[in-house]
Coordinates of C-alpha atoms and ligand atoms in Angstrom, one line a residue:
X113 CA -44.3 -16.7 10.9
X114 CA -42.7 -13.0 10.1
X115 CA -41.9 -13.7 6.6
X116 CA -38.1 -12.2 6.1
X117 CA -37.6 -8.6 4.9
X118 CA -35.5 -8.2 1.8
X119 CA -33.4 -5.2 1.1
X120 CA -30.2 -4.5 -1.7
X121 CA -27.2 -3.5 -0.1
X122 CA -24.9 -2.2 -1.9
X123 CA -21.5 -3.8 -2.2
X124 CA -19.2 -0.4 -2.0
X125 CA -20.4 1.5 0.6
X126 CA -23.2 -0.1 2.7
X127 CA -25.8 1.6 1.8
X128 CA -29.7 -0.4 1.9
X129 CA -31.9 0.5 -0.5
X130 CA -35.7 -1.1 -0.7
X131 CA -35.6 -1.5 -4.5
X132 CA -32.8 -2.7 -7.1
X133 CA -31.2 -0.4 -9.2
X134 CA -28.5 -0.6 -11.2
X135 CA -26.8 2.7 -9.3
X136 CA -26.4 2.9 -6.0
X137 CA -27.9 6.4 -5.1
X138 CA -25.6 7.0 -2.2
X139 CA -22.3 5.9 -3.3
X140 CA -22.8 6.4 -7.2
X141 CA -21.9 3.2 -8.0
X142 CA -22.9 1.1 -10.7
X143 CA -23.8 -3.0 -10.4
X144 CA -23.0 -3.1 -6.5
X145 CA -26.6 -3.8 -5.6
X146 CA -26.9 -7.7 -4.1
X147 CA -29.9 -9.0 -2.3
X148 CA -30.1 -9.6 1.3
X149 CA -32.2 -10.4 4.1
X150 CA -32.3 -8.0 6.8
X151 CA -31.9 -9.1 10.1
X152 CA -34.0 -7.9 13.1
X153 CA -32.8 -4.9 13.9
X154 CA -32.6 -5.2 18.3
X155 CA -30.2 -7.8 17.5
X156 CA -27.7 -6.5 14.5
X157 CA -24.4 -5.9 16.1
X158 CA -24.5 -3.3 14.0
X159 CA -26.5 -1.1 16.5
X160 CA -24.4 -1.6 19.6
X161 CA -21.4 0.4 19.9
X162 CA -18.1 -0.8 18.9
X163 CA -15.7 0.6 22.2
X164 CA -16.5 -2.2 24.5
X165 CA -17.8 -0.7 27.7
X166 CA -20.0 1.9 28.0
X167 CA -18.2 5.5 28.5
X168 CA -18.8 8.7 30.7
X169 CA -18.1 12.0 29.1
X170 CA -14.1 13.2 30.0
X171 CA -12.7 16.1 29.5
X172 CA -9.9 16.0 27.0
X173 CA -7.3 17.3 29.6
X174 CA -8.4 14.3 32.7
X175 CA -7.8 11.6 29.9
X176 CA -4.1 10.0 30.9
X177 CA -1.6 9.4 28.3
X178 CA -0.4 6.4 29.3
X179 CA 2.3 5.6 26.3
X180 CA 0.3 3.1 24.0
X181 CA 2.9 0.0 25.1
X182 CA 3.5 -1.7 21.8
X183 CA 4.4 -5.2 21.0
X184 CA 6.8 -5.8 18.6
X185 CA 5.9 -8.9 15.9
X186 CA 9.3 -9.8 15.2
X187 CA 9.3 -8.5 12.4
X188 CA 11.0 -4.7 11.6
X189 CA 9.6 -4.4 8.4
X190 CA 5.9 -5.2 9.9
X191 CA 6.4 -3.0 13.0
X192 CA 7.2 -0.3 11.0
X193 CA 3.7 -0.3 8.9
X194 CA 2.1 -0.7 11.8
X195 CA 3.5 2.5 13.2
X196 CA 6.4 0.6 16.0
X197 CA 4.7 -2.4 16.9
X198 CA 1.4 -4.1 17.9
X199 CA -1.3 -2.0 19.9
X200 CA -3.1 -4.2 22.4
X201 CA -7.0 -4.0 21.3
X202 CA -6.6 -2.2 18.0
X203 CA -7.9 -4.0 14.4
X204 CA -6.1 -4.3 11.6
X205 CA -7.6 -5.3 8.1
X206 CA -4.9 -6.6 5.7
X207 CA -5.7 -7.1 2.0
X208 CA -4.3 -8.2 -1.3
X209 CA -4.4 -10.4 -3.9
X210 CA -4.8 -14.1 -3.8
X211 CA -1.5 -15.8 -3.3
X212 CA 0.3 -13.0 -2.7
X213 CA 1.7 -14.0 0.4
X214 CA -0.8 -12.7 3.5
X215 CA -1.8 -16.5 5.0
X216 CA 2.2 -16.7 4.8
X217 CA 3.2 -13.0 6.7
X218 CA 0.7 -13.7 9.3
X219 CA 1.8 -17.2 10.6
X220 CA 5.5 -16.1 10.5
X221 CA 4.8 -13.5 12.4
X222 CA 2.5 -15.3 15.0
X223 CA 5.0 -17.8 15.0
X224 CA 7.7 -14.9 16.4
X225 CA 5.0 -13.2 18.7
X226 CA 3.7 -17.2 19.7
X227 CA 7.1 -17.3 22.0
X228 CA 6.1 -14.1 24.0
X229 CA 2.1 -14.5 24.2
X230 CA -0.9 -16.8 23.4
X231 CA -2.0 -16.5 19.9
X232 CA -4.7 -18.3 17.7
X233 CA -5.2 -18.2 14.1
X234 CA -8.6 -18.6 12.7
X235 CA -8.7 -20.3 9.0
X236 CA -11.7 -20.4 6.9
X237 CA -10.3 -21.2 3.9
X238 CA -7.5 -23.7 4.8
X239 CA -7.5 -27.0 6.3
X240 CA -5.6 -27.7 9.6
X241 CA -3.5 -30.1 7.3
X242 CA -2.7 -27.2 4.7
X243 CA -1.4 -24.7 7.2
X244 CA 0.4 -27.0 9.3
X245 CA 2.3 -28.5 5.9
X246 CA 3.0 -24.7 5.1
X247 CA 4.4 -24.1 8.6
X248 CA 6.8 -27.2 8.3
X249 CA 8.2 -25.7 4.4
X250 CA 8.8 -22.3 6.5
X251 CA 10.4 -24.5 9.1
X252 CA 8.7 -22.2 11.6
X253 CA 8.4 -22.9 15.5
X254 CA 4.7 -23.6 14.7
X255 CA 4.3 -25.4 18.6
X256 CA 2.7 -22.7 20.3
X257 CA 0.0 -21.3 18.0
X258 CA -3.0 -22.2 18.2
X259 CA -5.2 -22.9 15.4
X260 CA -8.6 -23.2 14.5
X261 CA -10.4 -23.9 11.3
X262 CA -14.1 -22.6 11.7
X263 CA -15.8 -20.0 9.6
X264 CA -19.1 -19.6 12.1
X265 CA -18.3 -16.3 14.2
X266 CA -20.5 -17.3 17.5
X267 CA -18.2 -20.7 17.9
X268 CA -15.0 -18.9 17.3
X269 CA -15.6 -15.9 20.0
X270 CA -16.4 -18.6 22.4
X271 CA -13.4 -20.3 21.5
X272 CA -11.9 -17.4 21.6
X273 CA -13.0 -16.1 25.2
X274 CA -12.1 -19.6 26.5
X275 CA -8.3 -19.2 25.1
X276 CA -8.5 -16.0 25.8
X277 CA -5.8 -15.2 23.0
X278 CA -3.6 -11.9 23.1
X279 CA -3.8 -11.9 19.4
X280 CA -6.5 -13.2 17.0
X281 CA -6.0 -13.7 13.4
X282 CA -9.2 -14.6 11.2
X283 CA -7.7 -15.5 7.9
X284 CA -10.0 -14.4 6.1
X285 CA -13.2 -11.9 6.7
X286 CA -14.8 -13.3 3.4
X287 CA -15.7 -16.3 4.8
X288 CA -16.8 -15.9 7.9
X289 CA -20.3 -15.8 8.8
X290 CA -22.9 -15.2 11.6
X291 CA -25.8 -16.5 12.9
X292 CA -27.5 -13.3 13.1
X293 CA -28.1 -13.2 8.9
X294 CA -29.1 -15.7 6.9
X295 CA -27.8 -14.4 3.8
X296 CA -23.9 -16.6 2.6
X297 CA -20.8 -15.9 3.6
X298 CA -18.7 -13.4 1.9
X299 CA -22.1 -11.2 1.4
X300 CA -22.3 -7.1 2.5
X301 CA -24.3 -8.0 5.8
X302 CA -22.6 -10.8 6.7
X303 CA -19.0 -9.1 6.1
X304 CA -19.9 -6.1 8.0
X305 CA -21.6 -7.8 10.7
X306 CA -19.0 -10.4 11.4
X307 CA -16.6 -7.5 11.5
X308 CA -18.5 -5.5 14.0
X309 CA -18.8 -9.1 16.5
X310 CA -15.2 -9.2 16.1
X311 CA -14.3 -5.8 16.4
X312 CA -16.2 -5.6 19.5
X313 CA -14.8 -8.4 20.9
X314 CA -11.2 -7.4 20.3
X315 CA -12.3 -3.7 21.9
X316 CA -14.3 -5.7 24.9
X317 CA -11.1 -7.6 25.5
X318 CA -8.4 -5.8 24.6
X319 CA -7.0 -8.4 22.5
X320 CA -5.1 -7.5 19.0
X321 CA -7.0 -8.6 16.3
X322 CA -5.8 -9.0 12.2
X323 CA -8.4 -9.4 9.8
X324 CA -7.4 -10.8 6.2
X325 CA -9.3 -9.2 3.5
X326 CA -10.0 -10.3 -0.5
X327 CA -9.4 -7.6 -3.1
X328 CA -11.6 -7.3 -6.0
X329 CA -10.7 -7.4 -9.6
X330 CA -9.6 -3.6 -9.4
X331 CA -7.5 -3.6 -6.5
X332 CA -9.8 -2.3 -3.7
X333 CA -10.6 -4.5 -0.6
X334 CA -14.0 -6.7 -1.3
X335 CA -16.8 -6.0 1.0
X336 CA -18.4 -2.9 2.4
X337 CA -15.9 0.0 2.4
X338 CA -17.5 0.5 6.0
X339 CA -14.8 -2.4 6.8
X340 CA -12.4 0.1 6.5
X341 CA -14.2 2.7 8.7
X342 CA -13.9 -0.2 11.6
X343 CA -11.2 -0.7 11.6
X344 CA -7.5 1.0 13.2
X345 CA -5.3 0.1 10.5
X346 CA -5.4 -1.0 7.1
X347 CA -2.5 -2.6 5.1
X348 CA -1.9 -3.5 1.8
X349 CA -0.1 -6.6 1.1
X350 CA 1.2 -5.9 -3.0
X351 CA 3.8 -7.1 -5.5
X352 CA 3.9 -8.5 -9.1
X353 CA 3.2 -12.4 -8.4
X354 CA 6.0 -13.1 -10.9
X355 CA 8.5 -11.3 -9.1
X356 CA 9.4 -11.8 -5.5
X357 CA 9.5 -8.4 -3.8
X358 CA 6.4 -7.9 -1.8
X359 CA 5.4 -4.4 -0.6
X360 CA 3.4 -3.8 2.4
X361 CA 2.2 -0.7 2.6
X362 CA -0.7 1.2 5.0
X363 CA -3.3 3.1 4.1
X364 CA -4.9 4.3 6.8
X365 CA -3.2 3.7 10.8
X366 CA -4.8 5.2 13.8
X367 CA -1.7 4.4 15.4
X368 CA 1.1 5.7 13.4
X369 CA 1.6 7.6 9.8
X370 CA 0.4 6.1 6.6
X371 CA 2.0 5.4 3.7
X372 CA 4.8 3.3 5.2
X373 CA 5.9 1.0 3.4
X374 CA 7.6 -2.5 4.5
X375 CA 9.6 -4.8 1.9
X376 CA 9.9 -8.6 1.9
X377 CA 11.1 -11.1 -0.9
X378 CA 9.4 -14.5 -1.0
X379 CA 11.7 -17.1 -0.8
X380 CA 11.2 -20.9 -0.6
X381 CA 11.9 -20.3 2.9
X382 CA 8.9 -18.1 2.8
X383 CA 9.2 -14.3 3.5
X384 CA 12.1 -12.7 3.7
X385 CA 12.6 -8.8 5.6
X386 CA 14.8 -6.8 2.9
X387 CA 15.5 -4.2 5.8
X388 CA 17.6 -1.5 3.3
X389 CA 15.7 -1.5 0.5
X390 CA 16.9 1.9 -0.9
X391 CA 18.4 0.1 -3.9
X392 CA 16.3 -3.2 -4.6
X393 CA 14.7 -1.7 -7.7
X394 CA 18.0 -1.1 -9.1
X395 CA 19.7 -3.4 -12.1
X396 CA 23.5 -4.5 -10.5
X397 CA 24.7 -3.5 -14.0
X398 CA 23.7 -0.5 -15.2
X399 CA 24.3 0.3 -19.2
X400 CA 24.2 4.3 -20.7
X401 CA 20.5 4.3 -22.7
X402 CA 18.8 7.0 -23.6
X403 CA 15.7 7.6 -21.5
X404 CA 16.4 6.2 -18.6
X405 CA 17.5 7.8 -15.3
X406 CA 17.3 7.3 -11.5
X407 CA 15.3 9.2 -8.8
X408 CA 15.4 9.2 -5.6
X409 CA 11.8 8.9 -4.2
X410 CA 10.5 9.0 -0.9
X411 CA 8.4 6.7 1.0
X412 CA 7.1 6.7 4.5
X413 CA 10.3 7.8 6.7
X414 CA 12.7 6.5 4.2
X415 CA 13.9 7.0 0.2
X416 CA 13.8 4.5 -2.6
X417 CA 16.1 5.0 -5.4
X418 CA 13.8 3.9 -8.7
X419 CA 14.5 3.9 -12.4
X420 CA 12.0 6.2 -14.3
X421 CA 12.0 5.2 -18.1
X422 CA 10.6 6.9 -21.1
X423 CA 10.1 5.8 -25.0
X424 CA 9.2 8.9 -26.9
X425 CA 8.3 7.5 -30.5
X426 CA 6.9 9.0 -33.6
X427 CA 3.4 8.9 -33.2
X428 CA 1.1 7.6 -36.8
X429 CA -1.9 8.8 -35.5
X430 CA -3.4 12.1 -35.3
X431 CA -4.4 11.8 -31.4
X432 CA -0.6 10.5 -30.1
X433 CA -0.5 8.2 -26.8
X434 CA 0.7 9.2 -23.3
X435 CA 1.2 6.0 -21.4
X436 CA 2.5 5.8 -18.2
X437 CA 2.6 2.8 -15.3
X438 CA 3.8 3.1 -11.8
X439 CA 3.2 7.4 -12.4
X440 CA 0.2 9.8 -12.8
X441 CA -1.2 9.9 -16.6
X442 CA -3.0 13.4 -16.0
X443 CA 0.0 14.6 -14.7
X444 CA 2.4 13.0 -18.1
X445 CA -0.1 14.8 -20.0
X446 CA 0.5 18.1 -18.1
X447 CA 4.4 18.1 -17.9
X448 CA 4.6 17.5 -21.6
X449 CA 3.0 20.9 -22.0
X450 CA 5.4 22.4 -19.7
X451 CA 8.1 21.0 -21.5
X452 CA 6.7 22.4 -24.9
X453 CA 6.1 25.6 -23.9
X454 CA 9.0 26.2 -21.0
X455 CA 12.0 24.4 -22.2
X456 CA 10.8 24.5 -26.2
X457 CA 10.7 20.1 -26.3
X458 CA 7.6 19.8 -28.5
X459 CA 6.7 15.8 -28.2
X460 CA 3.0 16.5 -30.0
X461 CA 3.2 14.7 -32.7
X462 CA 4.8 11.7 -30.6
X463 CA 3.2 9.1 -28.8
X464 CA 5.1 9.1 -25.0
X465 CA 5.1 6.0 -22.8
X466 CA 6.7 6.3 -19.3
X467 CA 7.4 3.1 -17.1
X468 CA 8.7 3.0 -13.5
X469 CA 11.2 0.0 -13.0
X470 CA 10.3 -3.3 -10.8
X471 CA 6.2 -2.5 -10.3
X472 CA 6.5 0.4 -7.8
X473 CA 4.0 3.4 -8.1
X474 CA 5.3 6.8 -7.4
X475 CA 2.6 8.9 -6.6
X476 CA 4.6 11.9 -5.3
X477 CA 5.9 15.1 -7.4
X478 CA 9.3 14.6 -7.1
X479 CA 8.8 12.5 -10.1
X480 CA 8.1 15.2 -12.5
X481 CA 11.9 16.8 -13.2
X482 CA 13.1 12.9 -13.7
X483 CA 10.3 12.1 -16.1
X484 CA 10.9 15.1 -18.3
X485 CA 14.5 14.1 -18.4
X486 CA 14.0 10.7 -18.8
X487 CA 11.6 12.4 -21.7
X488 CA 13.9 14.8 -23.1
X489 CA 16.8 11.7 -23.4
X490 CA 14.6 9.3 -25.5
X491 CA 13.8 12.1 -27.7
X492 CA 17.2 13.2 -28.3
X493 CA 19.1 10.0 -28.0
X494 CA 21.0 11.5 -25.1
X495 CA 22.8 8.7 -23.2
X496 CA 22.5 9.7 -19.4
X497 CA 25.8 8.3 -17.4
X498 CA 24.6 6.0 -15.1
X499 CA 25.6 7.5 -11.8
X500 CA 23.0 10.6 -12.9
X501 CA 20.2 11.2 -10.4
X502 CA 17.4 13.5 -9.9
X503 CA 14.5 14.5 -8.2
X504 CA 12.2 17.5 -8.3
X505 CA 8.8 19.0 -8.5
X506 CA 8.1 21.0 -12.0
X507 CA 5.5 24.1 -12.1
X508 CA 3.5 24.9 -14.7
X509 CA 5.1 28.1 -15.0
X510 CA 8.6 25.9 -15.7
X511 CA 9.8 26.6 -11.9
X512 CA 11.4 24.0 -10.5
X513 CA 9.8 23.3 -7.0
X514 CA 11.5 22.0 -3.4
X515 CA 10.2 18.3 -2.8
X516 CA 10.7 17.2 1.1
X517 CA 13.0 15.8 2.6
X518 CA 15.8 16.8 -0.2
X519 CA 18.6 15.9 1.7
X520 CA 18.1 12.5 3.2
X521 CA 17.4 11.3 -0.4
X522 CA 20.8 13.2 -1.6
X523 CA 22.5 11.0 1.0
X524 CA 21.4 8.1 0.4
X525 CA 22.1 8.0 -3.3
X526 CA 25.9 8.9 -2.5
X527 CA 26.0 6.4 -0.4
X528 CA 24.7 4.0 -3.4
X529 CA 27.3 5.7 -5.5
X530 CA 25.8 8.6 -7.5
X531 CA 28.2 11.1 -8.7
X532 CA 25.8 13.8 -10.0
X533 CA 22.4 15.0 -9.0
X534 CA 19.9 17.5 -11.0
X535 CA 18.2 19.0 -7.7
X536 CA 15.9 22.1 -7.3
X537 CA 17.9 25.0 -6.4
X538 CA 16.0 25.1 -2.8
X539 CA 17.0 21.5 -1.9
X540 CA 20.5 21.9 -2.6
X541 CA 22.2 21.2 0.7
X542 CA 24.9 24.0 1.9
X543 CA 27.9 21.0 1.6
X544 CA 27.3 18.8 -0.9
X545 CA 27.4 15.0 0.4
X546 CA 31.2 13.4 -0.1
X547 CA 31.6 12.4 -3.6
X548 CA 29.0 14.1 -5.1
X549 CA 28.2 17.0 -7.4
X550 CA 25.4 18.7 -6.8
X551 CA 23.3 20.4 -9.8
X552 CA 20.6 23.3 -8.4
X553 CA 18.1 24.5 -10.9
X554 CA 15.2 27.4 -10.2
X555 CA 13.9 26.7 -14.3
X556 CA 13.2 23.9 -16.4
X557 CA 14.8 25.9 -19.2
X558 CA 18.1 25.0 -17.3
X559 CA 18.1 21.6 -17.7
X560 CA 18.5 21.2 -21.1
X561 CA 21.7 23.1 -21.2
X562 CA 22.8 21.6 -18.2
X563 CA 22.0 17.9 -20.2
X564 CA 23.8 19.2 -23.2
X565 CA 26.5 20.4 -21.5
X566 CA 28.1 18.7 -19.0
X567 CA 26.2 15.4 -18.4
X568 CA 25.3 13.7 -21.7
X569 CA 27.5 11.8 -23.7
X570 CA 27.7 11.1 -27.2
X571 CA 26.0 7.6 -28.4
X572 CA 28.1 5.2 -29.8
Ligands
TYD809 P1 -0.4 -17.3 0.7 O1 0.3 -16.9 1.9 O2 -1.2 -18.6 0.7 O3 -1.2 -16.2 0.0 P2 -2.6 -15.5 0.4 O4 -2.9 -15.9 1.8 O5 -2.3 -14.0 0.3 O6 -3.6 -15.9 -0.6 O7 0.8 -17.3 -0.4 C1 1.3 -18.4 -0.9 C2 2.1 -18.1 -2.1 O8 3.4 -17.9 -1.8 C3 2.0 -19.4 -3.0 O9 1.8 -18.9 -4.3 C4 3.3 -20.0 -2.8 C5 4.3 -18.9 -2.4 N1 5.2 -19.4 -1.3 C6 6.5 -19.4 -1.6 O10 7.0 -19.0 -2.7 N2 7.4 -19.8 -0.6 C7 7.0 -20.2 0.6 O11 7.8 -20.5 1.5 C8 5.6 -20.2 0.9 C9 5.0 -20.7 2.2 C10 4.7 -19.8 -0.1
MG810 MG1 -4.5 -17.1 2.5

């Protein structure tokens, strides 16, 4: 007998090597090496092509546009992360934490889509008991979904072909595995290679297919990043597991722009939609402290007002701290120096900690001219009123920069009741939006006065 051939794949990007090492030479990345065995190669999956049927060369102009008809889940908050709806025959990988709610979004939405079409759900990590006792607390319609609890891929795509299922859920990747390898479940090969049978299959038959994904310790999907190549779609299912707002949010969509972001609250009931969720981050009662101020951030196709916060404190050590959660530390680091040298705020011998409200992570610019004057108030006691808002890009010449989509956020933050806004000069609208005053600025410089001036209020 061929005795089995052993390789190390590596756990971040794929890659085989014939030896261990403790960096992977393609990737760069330290301890992702595991042992596996390799299959023969005629039969990896791997090697045949994922479209389905084999294609003739087109010319670009010949190809029809049909409109891609989409399905909606039943969900608006979903639909709207996956681009308007569900593609017949496209993948979609969605990953998160453990118990943050994924088992939960998927069977209330295949519950929904179970009254217009045949749909099976796949567990390998729940009993038939567990889910159906979780489908009776959501007092969900649970009748017409199928289920089945299996973790072996060639039994399920039989299943599945029998069924024939317009939408498959395999809940979740990690477990699965395939005759083809003989190495355990949740290993590189046999994630990738389970994938690629199911990928195929849901290309073959045009059949929509959700894949749940385990996140490692740092956040990023478990498993080959090669899943991610696969695949049409990839969500992110987040939240603080404390709190109950849960953020869906897609990284990468074949089918519609990224960074969209859907917002549910778990309930007991299970997941609520919170369809105008411009305002969730927002305390009802809002008290005049120093370093704290509203922006209006932007997010997908719609804004989110947040609360950026700063403690500026007298630093005891030569090298002081720049903190920051939910925003960019390089960027902290940066607009502090701007601040020195362009509006003459010196914070060096301070240690700087900036915090935005309820878990979100702003990673736009827009952030910078609220951060400085959530800064600037800490530092100087200044008590912001609490209808102040602000948004803004700041240079590193102390310019105040345009930030997209400028008047959309304006208008929603009248409509939440806002009475002032610090803007850059460029977004500043040609009528102002009823009820509010809007602030223009072309320098950082400007700010302070305008602070000093005519928003801040004396601390009692
Ligand atoms: P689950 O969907 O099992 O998470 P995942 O599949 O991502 O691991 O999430 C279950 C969590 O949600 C669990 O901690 C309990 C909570 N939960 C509720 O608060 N309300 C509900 O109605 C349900 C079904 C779950
Ligand atoms: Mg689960």
């Amino acid at each position: 007998m061929k005795k089995p051939q052993r390789a190390f794949a590596c756990t971040q990007c794929g890659a085989q090597h014939a030896k261990w090492s403790g960096q992977c030479s393609a990737c760069e990345a330290w301890n992702s090496l595991t042992e596996e065995v390799v299959a023969d190669a005629a039969s990896s999956p791997r090697f045949q092509h994922y479209a389905g049927k084999a294609q003739e060369v087109t010319s670009l102009r010949d190809v029809s546009v049909e409109n891609t008809p989409r399905t909606s889940s039943g969900m608006q908050e979903l639909d709207r992360v996956l681009g308007g709806g569900l593609v017949a025959g496209s993948v979609i990988l969605i990953g998160g934490d453990p118990g943050i709610g994924k088992s939960t979004l998927l069977l209330q939405a295949l519950s929904l889509l179970s009254a217009k079409q045949a749909v099976l759900y796949v567990s390998g990590e729940e009993s038939l008991q567990q889910i159906s006792l979780r489908a009776s607390r959501l007092e969900l319609s649970a009748g017409d979904i199928q289920l089945f609890a299996e973790t072996q891929v060639e039994t399920i795509l039989e299943k599945t072909k029998q069924l024939k299922p317009r939408l498959l859920v395999i809940d979740s990747i990690q477990t699965m595995h395939t005759q083809l390898l003989q190495s355990a479940p949740g290993s590189v090969g046999q994630v990738r290679d389970s994938a690629a049978q199911f990928v195929r299959f849901a290309k073959q038959t045009n059949t929509t297919l959700f894949l749940v994904g385990h996140v490692t310790k740092d956040g990023a999907l478990a498993g080959p990043r090669v899943l991610e190549h696969m695949v049409d779609t990839v969500l992110y299912f987040e939240g603080e597991r404390s709190g109950r707002l849960r953020l869906l949010r897609s990284i990468k969509n074949r089918f519609g722009a990224v960074n969209e972001l859907g917002v549910f609250a778990m309930s007991g009931e299970g997941l609520r939609e919170v369809t105008n969720p411009s305002a969730i981050f927002l305390s009802n009662t809002r008290e005049k402290l120093p370093g704290s101020i509203i922006m209006a951030t932007w997010e997908g196709t719609r804004p989110l007002l947040v609360e950026v916060q700063a403690l500026v404190d007298q630093s005891n050590s030569g090298n002081p701290r720049r903190v920051t959660v939910g925003l960019e530390q390089n960027r902290l680091a940066m607009l502090l120096a701007v601040l020195n040298r362009h509006a003459g705020v010196a914070c060096f011998d301070q240690d700087v900690f900036v915090n935005a409200v309820g878990g979100v992570r702003i990673v736009e610019t827009a952030a910078d001219l609220p951060l400085l004057i959530a800064v600037m108030s800490s530092l100087r006691q200044w008590c912001l009123p609490p209808d102040l808002l602000a948004f803004g890009e700041v240079g590193l010449a102390g310019e105040i920069r345009p930030v997209q989509n400028g008047q959309e956020r304006l208008k929603e933050a009248a409509k939440q009741g806002f009475k002032f806004a610090i803007i850059p000069k460029a977004n500043c609208p040609k009528k102002a939006p009823a009820g509010m005053q809007v602030m223009g600025i072309q320098r950082l410089s400007e700010v302070m006065d305008l602070l000093r001036e005519r928003v801040v209020e004396p601390k009692n």
